[in-house]
mmCIF file of C-alpha atoms and ligand atoms in Angstrom:
data_model
loop_
_atom_site.group_PDB
_atom_site.id
_atom_site.type_symbol
_atom_site.label_atom_id
_atom_site.label_comp_id
_atom_site.label_asym_id
_atom_site.label_seq_id
_atom_site.Cartn_x
_atom_site.Cartn_y
_atom_site.Cartn_z
ATOM 1 C CA UNK A 1 91.272 -16.692 5.874
ATOM 2 C CA UNK A 2 94.468 -15.738 4.073
ATOM 3 C CA UNK A 3 96.519 -12.750 5.294
ATOM 4 C CA UNK A 4 95.854 -10.931 2.001
ATOM 5 C CA UNK A 5 92.112 -11.394 2.415
ATOM 6 C CA UNK A 6 92.266 -10.091 5.965
ATOM 7 C CA UNK A 7 94.195 -7.070 4.723
ATOM 8 C CA UNK A 8 91.448 -6.343 2.187
ATOM 9 C CA UNK A 9 88.782 -6.449 4.920
ATOM 10 C CA UNK A 10 90.952 -4.306 7.191
ATOM 11 C CA UNK A 11 91.441 -1.743 4.407
ATOM 12 C CA UNK A 12 87.704 -1.623 3.855
ATOM 13 C CA UNK A 13 86.846 -1.026 7.509
ATOM 14 C CA UNK A 14 89.664 1.522 7.914
ATOM 15 C CA UNK A 15 88.519 3.425 4.840
ATOM 16 C CA UNK A 16 84.937 3.595 6.101
ATOM 17 C CA UNK A 17 86.063 4.623 9.584
ATOM 18 C CA UNK A 18 87.897 7.558 7.986
ATOM 19 C CA UNK A 19 85.075 8.287 5.520
ATOM 20 C CA UNK A 20 81.887 7.366 7.373
ATOM 21 C CA UNK A 21 78.731 7.152 5.319
ATOM 22 C CA UNK A 22 76.389 10.029 6.029
ATOM 23 C CA UNK A 23 72.884 11.019 5.017
ATOM 24 C CA UNK A 24 72.824 14.123 2.753
ATOM 25 C CA UNK A 25 71.134 16.908 4.747
ATOM 26 C CA UNK A 26 69.363 18.194 1.627
ATOM 27 C CA UNK A 27 67.070 15.157 1.346
ATOM 28 C CA UNK A 28 63.345 15.612 1.875
ATOM 29 C CA UNK A 29 62.620 14.602 5.459
ATOM 30 C CA UNK A 30 58.853 14.338 5.691
ATOM 31 C CA UNK A 31 57.421 11.477 7.713
ATOM 32 C CA UNK A 32 53.643 11.434 7.559
ATOM 33 C CA UNK A 33 51.834 10.853 10.906
ATOM 34 C CA UNK A 34 50.466 7.467 9.779
ATOM 35 C CA UNK A 35 53.967 6.360 8.697
ATOM 36 C CA UNK A 36 55.346 7.494 12.038
ATOM 37 C CA UNK A 37 52.729 5.436 13.883
ATOM 38 C CA UNK A 38 53.497 2.433 11.678
ATOM 39 C CA UNK A 39 57.275 2.421 12.194
ATOM 40 C CA UNK A 40 57.917 4.110 15.582
ATOM 41 C CA UNK A 41 58.117 1.080 17.880
ATOM 42 C CA UNK A 42 59.702 -1.104 15.221
ATOM 43 C CA UNK A 43 62.519 1.290 14.279
ATOM 44 C CA UNK A 44 63.209 1.916 17.980
ATOM 45 C CA UNK A 45 63.750 -1.826 18.522
ATOM 46 C CA UNK A 46 66.229 -1.987 15.640
ATOM 47 C CA UNK A 47 67.990 1.152 16.888
ATOM 48 C CA UNK A 48 68.442 -0.557 20.250
ATOM 49 C CA UNK A 49 69.823 -3.637 18.503
ATOM 50 C CA UNK A 50 72.435 -1.550 16.659
ATOM 51 C CA UNK A 51 73.541 0.089 19.875
ATOM 52 C CA UNK A 52 76.291 -1.799 21.651
ATOM 53 C CA UNK A 53 79.601 -1.032 23.269
ATOM 54 C CA UNK A 54 80.833 -4.293 21.785
ATOM 55 C CA UNK A 55 83.064 -5.172 24.753
ATOM 56 C CA UNK A 56 82.107 -8.872 24.779
ATOM 57 C CA UNK A 57 82.630 -9.194 21.034
ATOM 58 C CA UNK A 58 85.984 -7.418 21.134
ATOM 59 C CA UNK A 59 87.295 -9.570 23.994
ATOM 60 C CA UNK A 60 86.125 -12.764 22.262
ATOM 61 C CA UNK A 61 87.713 -11.628 18.969
ATOM 62 C CA UNK A 62 91.018 -10.760 20.653
ATOM 63 C CA UNK A 63 91.164 -14.145 22.379
ATOM 64 C CA UNK A 64 90.373 -15.852 19.088
ATOM 65 C CA UNK A 65 92.947 -13.709 17.212
ATOM 66 C CA UNK A 66 95.687 -14.629 19.718
ATOM 67 C CA UNK A 67 94.851 -18.331 19.545
ATOM 68 C CA UNK A 68 94.828 -18.390 15.743
ATOM 69 C CA UNK A 69 97.626 -15.809 15.290
ATOM 70 C CA UNK A 70 95.596 -13.359 13.227
ATOM 71 C CA UNK A 71 96.403 -9.985 14.802
ATOM 72 C CA UNK A 72 94.432 -8.010 12.178
ATOM 73 C CA UNK A 73 91.177 -9.531 13.433
ATOM 74 C CA UNK A 74 91.073 -7.496 16.660
ATOM 75 C CA UNK A 75 91.452 -4.235 14.739
ATOM 76 C CA UNK A 76 88.807 -5.261 12.168
ATOM 77 C CA UNK A 77 86.318 -6.085 14.930
ATOM 78 C CA UNK A 78 87.089 -2.789 16.678
ATOM 79 C CA UNK A 79 86.315 -0.872 13.461
ATOM 80 C CA UNK A 80 83.245 -3.019 12.838
ATOM 81 C CA UNK A 81 81.882 -2.117 16.299
ATOM 82 C CA UNK A 82 82.454 1.568 15.481
ATOM 83 C CA UNK A 83 80.400 1.133 12.314
ATOM 84 C CA UNK A 84 77.520 -0.451 14.270
ATOM 85 C CA UNK A 85 77.628 2.475 16.697
ATOM 86 C CA UNK A 86 77.358 4.871 13.744
ATOM 87 C CA UNK A 87 74.253 2.965 12.574
ATOM 88 C CA UNK A 88 72.727 3.407 16.023
ATOM 89 C CA UNK A 89 73.583 7.141 15.954
ATOM 90 C CA UNK A 90 72.094 7.659 12.459
ATOM 91 C CA UNK A 91 68.872 5.906 13.483
ATOM 92 C CA UNK A 92 68.701 7.788 16.768
ATOM 93 C CA UNK A 93 69.212 11.132 15.049
ATOM 94 C CA UNK A 94 66.365 10.355 12.637
ATOM 95 C CA UNK A 95 64.131 9.254 15.517
ATOM 96 C CA UNK A 96 64.878 12.392 17.547
ATOM 97 C CA UNK A 97 64.080 14.637 14.590
ATOM 98 C CA UNK A 98 60.704 12.904 14.245
ATOM 99 C CA UNK A 99 59.806 12.678 17.913
ATOM 100 C CA UNK A 100 60.186 8.883 18.095
ATOM 101 C CA UNK A 101 61.169 7.784 21.591
ATOM 102 C CA UNK A 102 64.173 5.447 21.867
ATOM 103 C CA UNK A 103 63.852 2.160 23.738
ATOM 104 C CA UNK A 104 66.149 1.203 26.571
ATOM 105 C CA UNK A 105 64.894 -2.395 26.751
ATOM 106 C CA UNK A 106 63.279 -4.916 24.465
ATOM 107 C CA UNK A 107 62.904 -8.632 25.145
ATOM 108 C CA UNK A 108 64.234 -9.693 21.728
ATOM 109 C CA UNK A 109 67.299 -7.461 22.106
ATOM 110 C CA UNK A 110 67.800 -8.803 25.648
ATOM 111 C CA UNK A 111 67.780 -12.442 24.449
ATOM 112 C CA UNK A 112 70.233 -11.697 21.633
ATOM 113 C CA UNK A 113 72.639 -9.970 24.020
ATOM 114 C CA UNK A 114 72.467 -12.867 26.504
ATOM 115 C CA UNK A 115 73.055 -15.435 23.768
ATOM 116 C CA UNK A 116 76.076 -13.577 22.429
ATOM 117 C CA UNK A 117 77.647 -13.551 25.896
ATOM 118 C CA UNK A 118 77.236 -17.291 26.328
ATOM 119 C CA UNK A 119 80.106 -18.544 24.250
ATOM 120 C CA UNK A 120 83.164 -17.790 22.200
ATOM 121 C CA UNK A 121 83.784 -15.851 19.025
ATOM 122 C CA UNK A 122 82.376 -18.418 16.596
ATOM 123 C CA UNK A 123 78.996 -18.698 18.328
ATOM 124 C CA UNK A 124 78.913 -14.923 18.671
ATOM 125 C CA UNK A 125 79.370 -14.668 14.916
ATOM 126 C CA UNK A 126 76.519 -17.143 14.324
ATOM 127 C CA UNK A 127 74.136 -15.055 16.426
ATOM 128 C CA UNK A 128 75.355 -11.783 14.949
ATOM 129 C CA UNK A 129 75.109 -12.809 11.310
ATOM 130 C CA UNK A 130 71.607 -14.197 11.902
ATOM 131 C CA UNK A 131 70.444 -10.833 13.239
ATOM 132 C CA UNK A 132 72.156 -8.947 10.420
ATOM 133 C CA UNK A 133 70.769 -11.099 7.603
ATOM 134 C CA UNK A 134 67.216 -10.725 8.907
ATOM 135 C CA UNK A 135 67.930 -7.040 9.621
ATOM 136 C CA UNK A 136 68.818 -6.476 5.968
ATOM 137 C CA UNK A 137 65.476 -7.888 4.843
ATOM 138 C CA UNK A 138 63.769 -5.699 7.461
ATOM 139 C CA UNK A 139 65.603 -2.490 6.406
ATOM 140 C CA UNK A 140 64.656 -3.116 2.789
ATOM 141 C CA UNK A 141 61.039 -3.533 3.905
ATOM 142 C CA UNK A 142 61.246 -0.327 5.949
ATOM 143 C CA UNK A 143 62.657 1.478 2.920
ATOM 144 C CA UNK A 144 59.695 0.443 0.803
ATOM 145 C CA UNK A 145 57.190 1.140 3.613
ATOM 146 C CA UNK A 146 58.038 4.841 3.777
ATOM 147 C CA UNK A 147 57.835 7.799 1.441
ATOM 148 C CA UNK A 148 60.386 9.732 3.529
ATOM 149 C CA UNK A 149 63.491 10.238 1.375
ATOM 150 C CA UNK A 150 65.796 10.585 4.363
ATOM 151 C CA UNK A 151 64.583 7.305 5.853
ATOM 152 C CA UNK A 152 64.865 5.542 2.506
ATOM 153 C CA UNK A 153 68.494 6.612 2.093
ATOM 154 C CA UNK A 154 69.192 5.771 5.731
ATOM 155 C CA UNK A 155 67.899 2.216 5.174
ATOM 156 C CA UNK A 156 70.008 1.835 2.015
ATOM 157 C CA UNK A 157 73.070 3.112 3.887
ATOM 158 C CA UNK A 158 72.607 0.599 6.681
ATOM 159 C CA UNK A 159 72.099 -2.249 4.214
ATOM 160 C CA UNK A 160 75.250 -1.243 2.285
ATOM 161 C CA UNK A 161 77.327 -1.590 5.468
ATOM 162 C CA UNK A 162 75.530 -4.712 6.657
ATOM 163 C CA UNK A 163 76.156 -6.501 3.375
ATOM 164 C CA UNK A 164 79.871 -6.072 4.014
ATOM 165 C CA UNK A 165 79.458 -7.283 7.596
ATOM 166 C CA UNK A 166 77.709 -10.472 6.516
ATOM 167 C CA UNK A 167 80.257 -10.964 3.745
ATOM 168 C CA UNK A 168 83.118 -10.792 6.238
ATOM 169 C CA UNK A 169 81.416 -12.883 8.917
ATOM 170 C CA UNK A 170 80.223 -15.570 6.508
ATOM 171 C CA UNK A 171 83.712 -15.962 5.055
ATOM 172 C CA UNK A 172 85.120 -16.393 8.567
ATOM 173 C CA UNK A 173 82.405 -18.866 9.575
ATOM 174 C CA UNK A 174 82.762 -20.939 6.407
ATOM 175 C CA UNK A 175 86.543 -21.045 6.865
ATOM 176 C CA UNK A 176 86.146 -22.189 10.470
ATOM 177 C CA UNK A 177 83.607 -24.849 9.505
ATOM 178 C CA UNK A 178 85.779 -26.132 6.683
ATOM 179 C CA UNK A 179 88.373 -27.179 9.265
ATOM 180 C CA UNK A 180 85.891 -29.387 11.130
ATOM 181 C CA UNK A 181 84.966 -33.054 10.683
ATOM 182 C CA UNK A 182 82.082 -33.503 8.182
ATOM 183 C CA UNK A 183 79.637 -34.757 10.850
ATOM 184 C CA UNK A 184 80.359 -31.799 13.135
ATOM 185 C CA UNK A 185 80.068 -29.452 10.189
ATOM 186 C CA UNK A 186 76.644 -30.855 9.254
ATOM 187 C CA UNK A 187 75.431 -30.624 12.850
ATOM 188 C CA UNK A 188 76.602 -27.011 13.122
ATOM 189 C CA UNK A 189 74.931 -26.127 9.830
ATOM 190 C CA UNK A 190 71.607 -27.605 10.944
ATOM 191 C CA UNK A 191 71.768 -25.904 14.330
ATOM 192 C CA UNK A 192 72.617 -22.542 12.794
ATOM 193 C CA UNK A 193 69.902 -22.816 10.153
ATOM 194 C CA UNK A 194 67.317 -23.708 12.817
ATOM 195 C CA UNK A 195 68.444 -20.768 14.959
ATOM 196 C CA UNK A 196 68.292 -18.492 11.940
ATOM 197 C CA UNK A 197 64.757 -19.621 11.040
ATOM 198 C CA UNK A 198 63.760 -18.979 14.668
ATOM 199 C CA UNK A 199 65.263 -15.483 14.501
ATOM 200 C CA UNK A 200 63.393 -14.662 11.285
ATOM 201 C CA UNK A 201 60.154 -15.971 12.813
ATOM 202 C CA UNK A 202 60.596 -13.800 15.913
ATOM 203 C CA UNK A 203 61.238 -10.734 13.735
ATOM 204 C CA UNK A 204 58.087 -11.510 11.734
ATOM 205 C CA UNK A 205 56.023 -11.892 14.926
ATOM 206 C CA UNK A 206 57.376 -8.722 16.541
ATOM 207 C CA UNK A 207 57.345 -6.392 13.487
ATOM 208 C CA UNK A 208 54.257 -7.542 11.572
ATOM 209 C CA UNK A 209 52.849 -4.083 10.786
ATOM 210 C CA UNK A 210 55.891 -2.816 8.838
ATOM 211 C CA UNK A 211 56.451 -6.153 7.107
ATOM 212 C CA UNK A 212 52.798 -6.639 6.116
ATOM 213 C CA UNK A 213 52.604 -3.036 4.950
ATOM 214 C CA UNK A 214 55.199 -3.656 2.279
ATOM 215 C CA UNK A 215 53.511 -6.840 1.098
ATOM 216 C CA UNK A 216 55.105 -9.696 3.011
ATOM 217 C CA UNK A 217 53.261 -12.530 4.613
ATOM 218 C CA UNK A 218 54.921 -14.927 7.052
ATOM 219 C CA UNK A 219 55.783 -17.365 4.264
ATOM 220 C CA UNK A 220 57.311 -14.899 1.812
ATOM 221 C CA UNK A 221 59.275 -13.157 4.574
ATOM 222 C CA UNK A 222 60.699 -16.416 5.893
ATOM 223 C CA UNK A 223 61.484 -17.619 2.380
ATOM 224 C CA UNK A 224 63.406 -14.463 1.541
ATOM 225 C CA UNK A 225 65.326 -14.585 4.832
ATOM 226 C CA UNK A 226 66.262 -18.232 4.238
ATOM 227 C CA UNK A 227 67.400 -17.394 0.696
ATOM 228 C CA UNK A 228 69.737 -14.762 2.165
ATOM 229 C CA UNK A 229 71.003 -17.309 4.667
ATOM 230 C CA UNK A 230 71.638 -19.874 1.934
ATOM 231 C CA UNK A 231 73.413 -17.342 -0.262
ATOM 232 C CA UNK A 232 75.945 -16.469 2.434
ATOM 233 C CA UNK A 233 76.214 -19.605 4.530
ATOM 234 C CA UNK A 234 75.376 -22.485 2.209
ATOM 235 C CA UNK A 235 76.969 -21.151 -0.995
ATOM 236 C CA UNK A 236 77.201 -24.556 -2.669
ATOM 237 C CA UNK A 237 73.445 -25.107 -2.355
ATOM 238 C CA UNK A 238 72.296 -21.493 -2.769
ATOM 239 C CA UNK A 239 69.741 -20.706 -5.434
ATOM 240 C CA UNK A 240 68.654 -17.316 -6.690
ATOM 241 C CA UNK A 241 66.516 -15.382 -4.225
ATOM 242 C CA UNK A 242 62.785 -15.670 -4.895
ATOM 243 C CA UNK A 243 61.553 -13.169 -7.418
ATOM 244 C CA UNK A 244 58.315 -12.558 -5.521
ATOM 245 C CA UNK A 245 59.935 -9.863 -3.380
ATOM 246 C CA UNK A 246 57.171 -7.414 -2.578
HETATM 247 FE FE1 LIG B 328 74.328 -2.321 11.915
HETATM 248 FE FE1 LIG B 329 76.308 -5.213 11.182
#
């Protein structure tokens, strides 16, 4: 990534750290009991996923930044972690106001955290972007599953930030892959795509109520997730996302 491009990302994250997105307090905030039952466990799992001190990521990013002489990267990742913590706080605040209990453990969250600790910055990014791409599809589904205005705007706010995250991470990953031998690049692409498909499948299996409620079946959900993956990580082969979005 060129220094000018890094500066643009840094400016973005600095601006949003100084002007964090908030949810207007005047929005209607009515969550019907049946909606609450539908989303409670699911939203708590995603809230847990957003919540991280980010120590492992920051250390990996700083090591990577030193090795590749890109000092801005450490600061960007620091600001990025702050943004994720704000997502967790916004979700938690909504949950508290609606009597939804937070989770302290979830097996899917546990596996993701273990995987991210296993290796260096690049593998961390692969795991992270997989979760975020599927998360964006999920938040859009959650938005359409509820009539609560506050939750709708909250979902849109999270997606707005996450789109920037995946934009930044995909640019970094594609740059890193471009420097590799073609065979290694192909192998990495296959492995990442398989991991991503596995992630989307796990999210489908563990959040079926919310996803079915807004019209997805396993096939349409997986297809939309893979279209997002292709758009960001296989740009040369990407096609338009399917139009059959529920
Ligand atoms: Fe997030
Ligand atoms: Fe994110």
